[in-house]
Short mmCIF file of C-alpha atoms in Angstrom, two decimals:
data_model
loop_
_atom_site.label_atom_id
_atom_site.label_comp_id
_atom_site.label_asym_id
_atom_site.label_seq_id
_atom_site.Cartn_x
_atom_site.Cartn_y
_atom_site.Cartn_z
CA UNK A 1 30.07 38.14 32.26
CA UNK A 2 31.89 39.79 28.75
CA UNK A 3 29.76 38.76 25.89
CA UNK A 4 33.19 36.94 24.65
CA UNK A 5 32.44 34.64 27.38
CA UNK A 6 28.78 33.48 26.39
CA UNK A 7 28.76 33.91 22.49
CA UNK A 8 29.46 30.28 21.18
CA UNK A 9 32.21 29.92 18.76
CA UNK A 10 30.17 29.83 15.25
CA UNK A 11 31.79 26.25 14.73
CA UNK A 12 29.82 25.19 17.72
CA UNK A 13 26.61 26.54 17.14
CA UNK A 14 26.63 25.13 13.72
CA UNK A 15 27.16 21.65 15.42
CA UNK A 16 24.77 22.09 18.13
CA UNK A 17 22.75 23.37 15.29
CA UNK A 18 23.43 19.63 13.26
CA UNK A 19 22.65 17.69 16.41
CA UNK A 20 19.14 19.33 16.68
CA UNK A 21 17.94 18.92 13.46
CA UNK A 22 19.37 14.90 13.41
CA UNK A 23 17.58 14.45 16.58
CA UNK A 24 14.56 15.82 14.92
CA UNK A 25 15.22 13.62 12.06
CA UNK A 26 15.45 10.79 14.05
CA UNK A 27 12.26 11.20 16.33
CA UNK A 28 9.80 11.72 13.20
CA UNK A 29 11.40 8.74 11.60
CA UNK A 30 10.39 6.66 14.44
CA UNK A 31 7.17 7.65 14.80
CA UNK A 32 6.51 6.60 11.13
CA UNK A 33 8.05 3.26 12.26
CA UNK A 34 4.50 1.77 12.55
CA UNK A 35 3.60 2.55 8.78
CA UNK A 36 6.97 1.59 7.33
CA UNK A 37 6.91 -2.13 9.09
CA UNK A 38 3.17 -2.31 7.66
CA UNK A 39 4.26 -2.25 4.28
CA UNK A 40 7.78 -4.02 4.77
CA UNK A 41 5.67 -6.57 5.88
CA UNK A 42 3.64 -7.18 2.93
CA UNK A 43 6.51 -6.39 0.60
CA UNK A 44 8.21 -9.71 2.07
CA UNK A 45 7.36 -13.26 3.01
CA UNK A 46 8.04 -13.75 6.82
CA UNK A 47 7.99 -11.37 9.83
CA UNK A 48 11.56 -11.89 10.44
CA UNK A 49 12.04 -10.67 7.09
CA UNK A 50 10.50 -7.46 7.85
CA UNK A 51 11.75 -6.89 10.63
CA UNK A 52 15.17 -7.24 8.98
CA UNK A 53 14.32 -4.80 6.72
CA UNK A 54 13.36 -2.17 8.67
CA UNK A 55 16.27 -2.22 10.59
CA UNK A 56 18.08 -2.00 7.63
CA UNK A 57 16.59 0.67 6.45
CA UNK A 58 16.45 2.81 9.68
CA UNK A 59 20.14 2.09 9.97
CA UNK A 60 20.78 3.67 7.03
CA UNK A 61 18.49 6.24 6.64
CA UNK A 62 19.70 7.63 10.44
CA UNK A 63 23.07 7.57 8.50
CA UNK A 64 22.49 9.52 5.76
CA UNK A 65 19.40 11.74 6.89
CA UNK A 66 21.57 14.70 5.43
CA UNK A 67 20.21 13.76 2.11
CA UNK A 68 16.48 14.32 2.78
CA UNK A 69 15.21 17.32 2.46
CA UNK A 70 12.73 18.80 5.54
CA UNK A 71 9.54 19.23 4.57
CA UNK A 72 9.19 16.93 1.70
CA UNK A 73 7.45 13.14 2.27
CA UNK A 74 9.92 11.40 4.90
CA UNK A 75 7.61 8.64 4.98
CA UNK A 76 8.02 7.56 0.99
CA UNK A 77 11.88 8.83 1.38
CA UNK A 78 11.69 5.99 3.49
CA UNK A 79 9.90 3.40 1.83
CA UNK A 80 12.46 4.35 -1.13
CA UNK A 81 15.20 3.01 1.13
CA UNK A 82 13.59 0.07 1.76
CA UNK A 83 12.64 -0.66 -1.85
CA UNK A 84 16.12 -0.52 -2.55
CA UNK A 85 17.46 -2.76 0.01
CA UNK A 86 14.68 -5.27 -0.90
CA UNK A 87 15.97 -4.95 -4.58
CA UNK A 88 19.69 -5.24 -3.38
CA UNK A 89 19.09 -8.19 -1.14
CA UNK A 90 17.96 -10.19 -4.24
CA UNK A 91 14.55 -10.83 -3.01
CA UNK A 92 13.30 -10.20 -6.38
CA UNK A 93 13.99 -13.42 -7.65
CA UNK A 94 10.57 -14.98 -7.92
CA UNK A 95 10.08 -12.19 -10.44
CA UNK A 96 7.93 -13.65 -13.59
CA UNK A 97 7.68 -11.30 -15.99
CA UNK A 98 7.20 -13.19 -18.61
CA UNK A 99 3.61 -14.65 -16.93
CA UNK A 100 1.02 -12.80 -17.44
CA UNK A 101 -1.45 -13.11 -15.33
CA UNK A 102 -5.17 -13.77 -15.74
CA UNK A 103 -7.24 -10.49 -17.37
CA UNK A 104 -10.58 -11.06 -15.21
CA UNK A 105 -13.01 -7.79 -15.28
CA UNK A 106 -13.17 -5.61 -12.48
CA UNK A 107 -16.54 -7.03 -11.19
CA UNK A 108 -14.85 -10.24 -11.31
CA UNK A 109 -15.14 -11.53 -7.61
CA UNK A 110 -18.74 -9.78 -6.92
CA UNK A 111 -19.98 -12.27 -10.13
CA UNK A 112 -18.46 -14.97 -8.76
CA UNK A 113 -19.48 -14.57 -5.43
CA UNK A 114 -23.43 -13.98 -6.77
CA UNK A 115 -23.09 -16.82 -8.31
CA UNK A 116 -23.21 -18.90 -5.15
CA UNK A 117 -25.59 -17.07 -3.50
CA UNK A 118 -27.47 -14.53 -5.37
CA UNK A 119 -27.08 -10.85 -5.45
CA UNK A 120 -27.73 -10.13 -2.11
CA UNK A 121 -24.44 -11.88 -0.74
CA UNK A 122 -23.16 -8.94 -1.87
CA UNK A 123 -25.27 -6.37 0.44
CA UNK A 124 -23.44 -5.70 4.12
CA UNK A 125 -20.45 -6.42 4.80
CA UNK A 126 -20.54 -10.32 3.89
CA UNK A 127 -17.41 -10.63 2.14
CA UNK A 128 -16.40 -11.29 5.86
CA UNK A 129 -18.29 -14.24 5.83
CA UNK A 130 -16.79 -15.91 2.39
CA UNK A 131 -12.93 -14.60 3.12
CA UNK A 132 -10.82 -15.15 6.18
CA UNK A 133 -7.99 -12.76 7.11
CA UNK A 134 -5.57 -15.77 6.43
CA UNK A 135 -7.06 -16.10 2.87
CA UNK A 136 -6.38 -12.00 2.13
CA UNK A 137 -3.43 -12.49 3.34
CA UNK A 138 -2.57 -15.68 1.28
CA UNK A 139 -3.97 -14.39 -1.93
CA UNK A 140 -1.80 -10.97 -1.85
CA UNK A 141 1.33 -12.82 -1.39
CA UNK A 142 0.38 -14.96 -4.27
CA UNK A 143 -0.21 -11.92 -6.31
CA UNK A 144 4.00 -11.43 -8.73
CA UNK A 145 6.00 -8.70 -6.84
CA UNK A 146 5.88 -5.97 -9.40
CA UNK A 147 1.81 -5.95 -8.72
CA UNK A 148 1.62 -6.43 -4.95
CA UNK A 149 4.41 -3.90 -4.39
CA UNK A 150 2.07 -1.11 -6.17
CA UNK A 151 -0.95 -2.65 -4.65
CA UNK A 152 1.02 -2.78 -1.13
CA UNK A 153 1.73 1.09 -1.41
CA UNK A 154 -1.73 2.23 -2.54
CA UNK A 155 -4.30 0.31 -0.69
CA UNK A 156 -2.43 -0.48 2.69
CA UNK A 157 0.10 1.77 3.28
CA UNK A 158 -2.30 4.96 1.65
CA UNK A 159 0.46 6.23 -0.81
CA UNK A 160 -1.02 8.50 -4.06
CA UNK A 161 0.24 7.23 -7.19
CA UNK A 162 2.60 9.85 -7.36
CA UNK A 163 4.74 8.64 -4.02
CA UNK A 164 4.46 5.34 -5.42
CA UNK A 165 6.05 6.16 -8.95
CA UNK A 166 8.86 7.74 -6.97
CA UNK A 167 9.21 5.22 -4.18
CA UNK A 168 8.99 2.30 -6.77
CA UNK A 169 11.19 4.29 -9.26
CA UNK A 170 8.86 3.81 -12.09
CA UNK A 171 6.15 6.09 -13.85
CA UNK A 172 3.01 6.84 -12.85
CA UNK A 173 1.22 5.59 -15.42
CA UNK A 174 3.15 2.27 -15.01
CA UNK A 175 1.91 2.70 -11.23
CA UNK A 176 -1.64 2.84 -12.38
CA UNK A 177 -1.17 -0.51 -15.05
CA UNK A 178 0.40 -2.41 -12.25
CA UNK A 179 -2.12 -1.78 -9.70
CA UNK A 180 -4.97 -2.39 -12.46
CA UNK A 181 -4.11 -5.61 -13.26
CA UNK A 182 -2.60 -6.38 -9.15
CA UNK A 183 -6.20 -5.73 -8.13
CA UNK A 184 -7.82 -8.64 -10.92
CA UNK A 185 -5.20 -11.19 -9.99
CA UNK A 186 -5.77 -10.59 -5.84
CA UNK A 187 -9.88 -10.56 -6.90
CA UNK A 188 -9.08 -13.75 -8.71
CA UNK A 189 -7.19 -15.87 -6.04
CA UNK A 190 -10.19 -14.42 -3.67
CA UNK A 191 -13.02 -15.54 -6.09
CA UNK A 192 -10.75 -18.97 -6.45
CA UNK A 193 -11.16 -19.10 -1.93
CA UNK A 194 -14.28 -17.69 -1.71
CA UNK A 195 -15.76 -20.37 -4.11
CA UNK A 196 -14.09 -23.50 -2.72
CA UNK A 197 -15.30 -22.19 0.71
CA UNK A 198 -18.98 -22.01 -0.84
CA UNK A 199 -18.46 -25.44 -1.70
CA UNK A 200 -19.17 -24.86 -5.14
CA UNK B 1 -16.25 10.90 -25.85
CA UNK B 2 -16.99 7.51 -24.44
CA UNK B 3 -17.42 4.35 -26.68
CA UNK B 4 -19.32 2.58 -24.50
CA UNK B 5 -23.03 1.19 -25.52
CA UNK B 6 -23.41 -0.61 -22.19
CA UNK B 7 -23.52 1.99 -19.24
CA UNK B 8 -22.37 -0.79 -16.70
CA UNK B 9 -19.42 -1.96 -18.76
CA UNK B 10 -17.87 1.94 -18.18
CA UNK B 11 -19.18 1.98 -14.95
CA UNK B 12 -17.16 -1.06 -14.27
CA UNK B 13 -14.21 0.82 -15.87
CA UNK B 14 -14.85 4.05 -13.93
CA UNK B 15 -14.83 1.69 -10.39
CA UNK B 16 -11.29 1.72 -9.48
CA UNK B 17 -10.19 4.82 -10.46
CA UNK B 18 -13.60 6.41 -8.88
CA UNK B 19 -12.90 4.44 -5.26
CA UNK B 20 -8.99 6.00 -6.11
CA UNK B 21 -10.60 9.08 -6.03
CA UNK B 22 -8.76 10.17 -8.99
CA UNK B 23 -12.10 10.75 -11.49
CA UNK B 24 -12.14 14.31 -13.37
CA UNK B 25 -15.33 16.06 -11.59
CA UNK B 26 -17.07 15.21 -14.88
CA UNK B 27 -16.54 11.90 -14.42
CA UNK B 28 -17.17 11.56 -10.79
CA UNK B 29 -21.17 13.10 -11.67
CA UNK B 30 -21.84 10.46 -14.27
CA UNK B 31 -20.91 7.21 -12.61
CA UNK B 32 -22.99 8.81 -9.60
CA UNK B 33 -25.45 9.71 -11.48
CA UNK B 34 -25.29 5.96 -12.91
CA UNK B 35 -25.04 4.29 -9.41
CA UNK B 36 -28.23 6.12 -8.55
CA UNK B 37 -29.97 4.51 -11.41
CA UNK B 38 -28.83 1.21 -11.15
CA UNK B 39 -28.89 -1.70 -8.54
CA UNK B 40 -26.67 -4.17 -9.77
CA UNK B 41 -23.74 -0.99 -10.20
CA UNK B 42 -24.25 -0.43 -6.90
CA UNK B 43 -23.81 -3.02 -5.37
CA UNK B 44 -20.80 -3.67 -6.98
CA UNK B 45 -19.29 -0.62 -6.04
CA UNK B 46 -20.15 -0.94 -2.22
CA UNK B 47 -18.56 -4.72 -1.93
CA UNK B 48 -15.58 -3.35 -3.82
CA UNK B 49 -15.21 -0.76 -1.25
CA UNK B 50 -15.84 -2.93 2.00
CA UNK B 51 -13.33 -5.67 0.15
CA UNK B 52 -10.50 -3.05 0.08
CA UNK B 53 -11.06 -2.07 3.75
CA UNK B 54 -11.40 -5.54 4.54
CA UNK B 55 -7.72 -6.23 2.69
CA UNK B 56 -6.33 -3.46 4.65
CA UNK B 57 -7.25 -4.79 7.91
CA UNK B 58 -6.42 -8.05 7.59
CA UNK B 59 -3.27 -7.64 6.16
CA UNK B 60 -2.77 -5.38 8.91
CA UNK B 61 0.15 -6.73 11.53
CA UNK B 62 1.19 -4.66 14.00
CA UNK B 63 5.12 -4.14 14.86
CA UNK B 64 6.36 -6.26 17.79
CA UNK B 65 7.78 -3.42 20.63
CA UNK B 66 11.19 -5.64 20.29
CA UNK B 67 11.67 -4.34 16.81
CA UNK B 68 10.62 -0.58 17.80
CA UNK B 69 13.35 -0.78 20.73
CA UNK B 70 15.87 -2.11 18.22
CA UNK B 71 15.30 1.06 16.18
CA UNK B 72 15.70 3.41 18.59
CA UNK B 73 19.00 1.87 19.94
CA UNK B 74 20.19 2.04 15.63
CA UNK B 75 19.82 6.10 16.59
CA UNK B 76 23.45 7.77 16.52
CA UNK B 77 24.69 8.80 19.88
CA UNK B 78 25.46 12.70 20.36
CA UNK B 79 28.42 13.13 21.15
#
């Protein structure tokens, strides 16, 4: 055979090229499907919610997954879609800036909890005992968006502050503030459970 | 320079950012070197850390395999 006959026209090996690299794209988006759903799910009310959501954003990020750039963080390029939709689907409107919520210290909940039963309650792991996975649950939704989103990123879905900023669009030191004062309201609604579960 | 009279009041303020792992090394060594001193510290430190792996897990919900098969059919067909 000529080599006319087996070299593929450039045009062609640029679009095989395409199709390879979107197929790529594709398969390490859906392996991060797992961690993206994690945190659409506590970024929203109801399952169905989420669920909606992460199509959403997989629709559109299979769409445009020219604009990310290999090698960078697909998982917060991501999340950054899905911020974005949650902000364009209006489900910001329970948004109260204007509360502010309670200032408790940081050893807030251990207090409380040694309060009803002496310092020791704290040893182990007995905050099992005093806190159901319904009342985590319950308490982080209660915590204003703006907190729990930050809160959502760092401590369940293992983002730095950095990814955060940029997924949240929003500096880091804002990232930092937020989370601060996300962690004393969630500590608050817990000490709030875990006392009227101590019957006290 | 810290302000601080009560070692246990910066502790406390050292907690979060300590169990964010985001302490200058300087830092890191004296709320150690605190925590080795003193009980109450301690223990505050260690149900702080077993509360946030607590909240992870429970808020934890796996993806239903309806929604991962509804993904990969959103994938663009080659042509």
């Amino acid at each position: 055979m000529g080599e006319a006959d087996t070299a593929e026209p450039d045009g062609a090996r640029r679009v095989a090229s395409e199709a390879r690299d979107r197929v790529r794209f594709e398969e390490e988006a859906l392996a991060l499907a797992d961690q993206v759903y994690r945190v659409a799910r506590r970024f929203v009310s109801t399952r169905e919610e989420a669920e909606d959501l992460v199509q959403d954003t997989y629709a559109r990020a299979f769409r445009s997954w020219q604009s990310y750039t290999p090698g960078t963080n697909l998982r917060a390029w991501l999340l950054r879609i899905l911020t974005n939709l949650n902000v364009d689907r209006g489900r910001r409107i329970q948004r109260r800036p204007d509360e502010t919520p309670l200032e408790e210290n940081d050893y807030y909940l251990a207090n409380k909890i040694v309060q009803s039963g002496g310092e020791q309650v704290l040893d182990q792991d007995r905050v099992v005992e005093r806190l159901s996975q319904d009342d985590i649950v319950s308490a982080l939704a209660e915590v204003p968006h703006d907190f729990r989103d930050a809160i959502v990123l760092v401590d369940i879905g293992d983002f730095s502050y950095a990814d955060a900023a940029q997924i949240l669009d929003i500096p880091v030191g804002t990232v930092m503030s937020r989370l601060h004062r996300g962690r004393r309201i969630l500590k608050g609604a817990l000490a709030e459970t875990a006392l009227e579960e101590a019957g006290t | 320079m810290s302000s601080y009279t009560d070692p246990c009041a910066h502790c406390e303020e050292m907690m979060q950012p300590y169990l964010d792992h985001v302490l200058t090394e300087a830092e890191r060594v004296e709320a150690e070197s605190h925590l080795d001193e003193c009980e109450y510290c301690r223990r505050r430190y260690r149900f702080e850390e077993s509360l946030r792996v607590y909240v992870r897990k429970a808020t934890d919900e796996q993806m239903r395999p309806e929604l991962r098969q509804k993904l990969s059919a959103l994938r663009i067909p080659l042509d």
